[in-house]
PDB file of C-alpha atoms in Angstrom:
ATOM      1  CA  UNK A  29       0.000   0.000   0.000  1.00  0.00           C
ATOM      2  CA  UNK A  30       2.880   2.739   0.960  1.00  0.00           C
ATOM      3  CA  UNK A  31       4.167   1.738  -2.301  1.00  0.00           C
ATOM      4  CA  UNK A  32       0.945   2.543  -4.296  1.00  0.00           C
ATOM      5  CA  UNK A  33       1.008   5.623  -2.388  1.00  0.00           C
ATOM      6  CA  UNK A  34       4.603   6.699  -3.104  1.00  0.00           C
ATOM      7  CA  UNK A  35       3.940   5.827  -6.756  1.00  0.00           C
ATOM      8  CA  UNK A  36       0.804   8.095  -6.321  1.00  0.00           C
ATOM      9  CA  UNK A  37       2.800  11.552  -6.345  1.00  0.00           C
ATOM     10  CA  UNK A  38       0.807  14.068  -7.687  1.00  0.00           C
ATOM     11  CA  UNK A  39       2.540  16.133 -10.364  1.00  0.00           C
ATOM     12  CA  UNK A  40       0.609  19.559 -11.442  1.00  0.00           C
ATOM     13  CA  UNK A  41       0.921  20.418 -15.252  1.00  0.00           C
ATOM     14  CA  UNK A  42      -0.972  23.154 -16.613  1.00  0.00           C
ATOM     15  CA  UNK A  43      -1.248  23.893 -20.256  1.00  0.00           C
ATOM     16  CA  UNK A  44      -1.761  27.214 -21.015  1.00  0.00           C
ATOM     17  CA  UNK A  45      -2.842  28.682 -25.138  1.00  0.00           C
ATOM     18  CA  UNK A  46      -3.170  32.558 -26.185  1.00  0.00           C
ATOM     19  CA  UNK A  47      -4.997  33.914 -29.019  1.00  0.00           C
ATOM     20  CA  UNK A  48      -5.171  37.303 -29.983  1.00  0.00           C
ATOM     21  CA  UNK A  49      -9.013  36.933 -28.609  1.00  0.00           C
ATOM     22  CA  UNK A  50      -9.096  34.647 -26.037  1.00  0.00           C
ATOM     23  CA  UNK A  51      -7.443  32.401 -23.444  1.00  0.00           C
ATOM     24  CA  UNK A  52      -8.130  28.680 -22.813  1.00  0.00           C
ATOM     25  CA  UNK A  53      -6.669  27.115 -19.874  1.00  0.00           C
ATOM     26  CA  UNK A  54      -6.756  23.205 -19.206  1.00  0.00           C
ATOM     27  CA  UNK A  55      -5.515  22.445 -15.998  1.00  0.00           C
ATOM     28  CA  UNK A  56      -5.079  18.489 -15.047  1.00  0.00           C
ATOM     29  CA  UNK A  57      -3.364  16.779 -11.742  1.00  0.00           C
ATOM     30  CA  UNK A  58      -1.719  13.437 -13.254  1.00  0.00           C
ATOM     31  CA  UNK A  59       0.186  10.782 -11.486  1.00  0.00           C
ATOM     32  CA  UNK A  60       3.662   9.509 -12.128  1.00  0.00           C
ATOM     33  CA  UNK A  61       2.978   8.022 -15.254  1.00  0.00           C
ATOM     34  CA  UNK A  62       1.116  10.989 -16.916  1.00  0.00           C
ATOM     35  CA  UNK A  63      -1.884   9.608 -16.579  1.00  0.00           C
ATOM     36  CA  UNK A  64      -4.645  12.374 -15.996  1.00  0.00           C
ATOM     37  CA  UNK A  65      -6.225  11.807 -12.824  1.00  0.00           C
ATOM     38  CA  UNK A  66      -8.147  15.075 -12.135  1.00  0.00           C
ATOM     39  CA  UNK A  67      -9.684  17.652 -14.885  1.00  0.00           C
ATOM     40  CA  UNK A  68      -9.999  21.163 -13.534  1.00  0.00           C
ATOM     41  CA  UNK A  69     -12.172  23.570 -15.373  1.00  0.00           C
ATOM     42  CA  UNK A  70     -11.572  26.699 -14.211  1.00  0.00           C
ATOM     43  CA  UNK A  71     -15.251  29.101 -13.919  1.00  0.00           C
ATOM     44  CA  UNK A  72     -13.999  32.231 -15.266  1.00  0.00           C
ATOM     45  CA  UNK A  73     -16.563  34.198 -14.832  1.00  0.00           C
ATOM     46  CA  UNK A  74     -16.480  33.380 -11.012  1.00  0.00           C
ATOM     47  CA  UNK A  75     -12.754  34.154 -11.611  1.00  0.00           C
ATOM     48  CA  UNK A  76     -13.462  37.631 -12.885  1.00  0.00           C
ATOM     49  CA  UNK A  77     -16.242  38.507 -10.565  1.00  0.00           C
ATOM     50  CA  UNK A  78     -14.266  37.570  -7.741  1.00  0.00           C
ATOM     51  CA  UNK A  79     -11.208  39.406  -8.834  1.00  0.00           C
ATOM     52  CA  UNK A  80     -13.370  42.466  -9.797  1.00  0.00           C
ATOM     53  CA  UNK A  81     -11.983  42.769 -13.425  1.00  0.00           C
ATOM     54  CA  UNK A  82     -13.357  42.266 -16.747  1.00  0.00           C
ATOM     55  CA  UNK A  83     -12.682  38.962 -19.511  1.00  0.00           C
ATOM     56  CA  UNK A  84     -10.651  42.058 -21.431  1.00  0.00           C
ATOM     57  CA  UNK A  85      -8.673  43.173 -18.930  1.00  0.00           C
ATOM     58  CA  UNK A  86      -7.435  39.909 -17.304  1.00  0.00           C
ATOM     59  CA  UNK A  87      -6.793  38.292 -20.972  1.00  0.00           C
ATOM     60  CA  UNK A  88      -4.815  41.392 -21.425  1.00  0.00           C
ATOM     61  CA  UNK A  89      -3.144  41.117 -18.281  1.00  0.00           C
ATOM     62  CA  UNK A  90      -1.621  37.451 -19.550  1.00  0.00           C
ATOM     63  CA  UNK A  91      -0.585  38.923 -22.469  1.00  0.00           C
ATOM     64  CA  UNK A  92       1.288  41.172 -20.972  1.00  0.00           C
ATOM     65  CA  UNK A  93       3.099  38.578 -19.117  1.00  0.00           C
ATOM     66  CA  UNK A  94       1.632  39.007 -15.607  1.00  0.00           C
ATOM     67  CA  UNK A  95       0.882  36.028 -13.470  1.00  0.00           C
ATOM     68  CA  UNK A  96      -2.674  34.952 -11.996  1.00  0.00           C
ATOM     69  CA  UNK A  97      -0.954  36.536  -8.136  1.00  0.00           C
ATOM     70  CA  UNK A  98      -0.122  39.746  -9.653  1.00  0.00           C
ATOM     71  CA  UNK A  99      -3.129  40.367 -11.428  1.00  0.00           C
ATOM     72  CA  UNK A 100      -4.957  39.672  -8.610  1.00  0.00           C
ATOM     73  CA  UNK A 101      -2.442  42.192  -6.372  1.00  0.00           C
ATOM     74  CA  UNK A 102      -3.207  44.949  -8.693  1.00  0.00           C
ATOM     75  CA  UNK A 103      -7.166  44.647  -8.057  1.00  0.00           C
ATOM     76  CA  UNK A 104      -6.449  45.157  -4.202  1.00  0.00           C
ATOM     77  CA  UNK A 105      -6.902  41.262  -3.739  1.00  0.00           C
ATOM     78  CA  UNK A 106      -4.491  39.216  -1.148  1.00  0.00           C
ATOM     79  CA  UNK A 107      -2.606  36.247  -2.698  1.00  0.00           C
ATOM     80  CA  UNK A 108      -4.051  34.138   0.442  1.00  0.00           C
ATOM     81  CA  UNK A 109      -7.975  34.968  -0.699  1.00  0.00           C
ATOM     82  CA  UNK A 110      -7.220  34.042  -4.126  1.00  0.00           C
ATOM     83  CA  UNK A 111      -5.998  30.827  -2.605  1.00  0.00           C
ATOM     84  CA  UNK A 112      -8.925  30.285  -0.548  1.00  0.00           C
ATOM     85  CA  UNK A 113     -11.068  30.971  -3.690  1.00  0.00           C
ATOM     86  CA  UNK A 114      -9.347  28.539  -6.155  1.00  0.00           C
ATOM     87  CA  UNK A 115      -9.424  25.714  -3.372  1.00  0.00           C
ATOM     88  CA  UNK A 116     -12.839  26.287  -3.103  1.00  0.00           C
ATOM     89  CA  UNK A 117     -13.836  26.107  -6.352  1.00  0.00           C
ATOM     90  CA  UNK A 118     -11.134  23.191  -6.953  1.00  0.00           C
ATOM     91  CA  UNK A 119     -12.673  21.458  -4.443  1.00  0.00           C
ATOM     92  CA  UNK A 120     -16.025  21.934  -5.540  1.00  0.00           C
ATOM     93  CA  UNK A 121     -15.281  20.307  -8.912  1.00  0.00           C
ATOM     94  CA  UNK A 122     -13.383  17.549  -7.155  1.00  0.00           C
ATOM     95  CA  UNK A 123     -16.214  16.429  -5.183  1.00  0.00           C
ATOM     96  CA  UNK A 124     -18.334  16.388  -7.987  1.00  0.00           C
ATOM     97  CA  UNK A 125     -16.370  13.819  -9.791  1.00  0.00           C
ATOM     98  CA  UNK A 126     -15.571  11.760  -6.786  1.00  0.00           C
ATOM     99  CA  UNK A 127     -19.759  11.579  -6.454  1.00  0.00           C
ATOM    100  CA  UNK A 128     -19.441  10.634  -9.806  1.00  0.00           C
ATOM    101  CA  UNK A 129     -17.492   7.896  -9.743  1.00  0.00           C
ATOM    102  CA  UNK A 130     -14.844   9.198 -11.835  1.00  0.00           C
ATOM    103  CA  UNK A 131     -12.018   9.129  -8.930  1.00  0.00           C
ATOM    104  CA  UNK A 132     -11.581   6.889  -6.071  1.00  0.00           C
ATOM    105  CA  UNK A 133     -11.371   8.015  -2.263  1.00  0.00           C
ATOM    106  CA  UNK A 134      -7.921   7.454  -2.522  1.00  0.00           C
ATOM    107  CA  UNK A 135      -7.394   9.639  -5.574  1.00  0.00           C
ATOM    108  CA  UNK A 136      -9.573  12.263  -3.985  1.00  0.00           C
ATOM    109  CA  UNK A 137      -7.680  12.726  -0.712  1.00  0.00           C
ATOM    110  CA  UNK A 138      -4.091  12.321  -2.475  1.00  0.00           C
ATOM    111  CA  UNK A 139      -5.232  15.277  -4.750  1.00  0.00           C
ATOM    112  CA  UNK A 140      -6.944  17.078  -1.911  1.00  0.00           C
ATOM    113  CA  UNK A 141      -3.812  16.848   0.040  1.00  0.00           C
ATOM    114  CA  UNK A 142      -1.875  18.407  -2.776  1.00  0.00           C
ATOM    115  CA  UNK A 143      -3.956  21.456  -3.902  1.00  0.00           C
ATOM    116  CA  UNK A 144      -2.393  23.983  -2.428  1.00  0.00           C
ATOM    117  CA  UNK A 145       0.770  23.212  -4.083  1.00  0.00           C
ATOM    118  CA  UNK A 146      -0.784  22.920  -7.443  1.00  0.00           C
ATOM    119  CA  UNK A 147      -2.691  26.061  -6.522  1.00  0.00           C
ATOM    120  CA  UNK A 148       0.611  27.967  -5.935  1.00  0.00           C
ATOM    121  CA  UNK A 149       2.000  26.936  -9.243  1.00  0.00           C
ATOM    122  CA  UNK A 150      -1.043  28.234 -10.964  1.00  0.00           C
ATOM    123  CA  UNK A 151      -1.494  31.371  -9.443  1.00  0.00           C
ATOM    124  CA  UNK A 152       2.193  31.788 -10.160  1.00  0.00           C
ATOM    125  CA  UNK A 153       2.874  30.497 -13.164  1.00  0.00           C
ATOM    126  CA  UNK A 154       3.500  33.248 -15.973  1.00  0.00           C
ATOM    127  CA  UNK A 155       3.118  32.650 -19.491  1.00  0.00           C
ATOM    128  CA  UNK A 156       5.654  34.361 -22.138  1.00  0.00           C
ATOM    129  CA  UNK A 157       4.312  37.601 -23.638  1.00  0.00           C
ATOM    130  CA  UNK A 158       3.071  37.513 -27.112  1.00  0.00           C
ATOM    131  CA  UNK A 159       5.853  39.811 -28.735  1.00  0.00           C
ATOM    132  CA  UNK A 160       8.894  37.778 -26.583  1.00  0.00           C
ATOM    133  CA  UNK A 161      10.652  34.719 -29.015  1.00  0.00           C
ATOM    134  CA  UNK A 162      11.318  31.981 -26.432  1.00  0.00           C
ATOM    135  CA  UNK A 163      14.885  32.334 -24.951  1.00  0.00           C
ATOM    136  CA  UNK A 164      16.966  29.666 -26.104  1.00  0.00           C
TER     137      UNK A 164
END
């Protein structure tokens, strides 16, 4: 069983895509192998309302190279609430699928255990601004 468990490590990959219109964000927690294990789909219009800024405004904000932390900074919001928020609503999502059958109790608490890291990474992570070429 510690074995399974070990094996079990949660890894947080987030794969991020900007158009000149929009932004799409597909957020998974996988296990050791890769395999996807949770599917987070981010509400983004709780997102906005929450952070008190328009679709425009935060899509620009990414494009400009500002993480999910910052953006939320600059609208007079503390890094911990936005925390508190995304757990929420991560949590909310993860319950749902765990009353759906489509993870196991001991999926559910391994992930559970691990959102705040994932949640950090997230709210961190900052994707490269449109006019940048990729440093090499």
């Amino acid at each position: 069983m510690l074995n399974k468990i070990a094996i079990f490590i949660l890894l947080f990959s987030l794969t991020l895509t900007i158009s000149n219109t929009d932004v799409v964000r597909a957020q998974t927690l996988s296990n050791q192998n890769q395999n996807t294990v949770f599917e987070y789909t981010p509400n983004y219009n709780n997102l906005y309302n929450f952070l008190k800024i328009t679709e425009k405004d935060y899509t620009h904000s990414l494009k400009e190279g500002k993480s999910m932390a910052e953006i939320a900074e600059s609208q007079g919001v503390s890094k911990q609430s936005l925390i508190n928020f995304l757990r929420n609503e991560m949590t909310t999502q993860l319950d749902k699928q765990l009353n759906e059958g489509k993870l196991n109790k001991e999926s559910y608490t391994q992930i559970k255990n691990n959102l705040n890291r994932a949640i950090e990474d997230d709210i961190n992570y900052k994707t490269q601004k449109l006019n940048e070429k990729p440093s090499e």
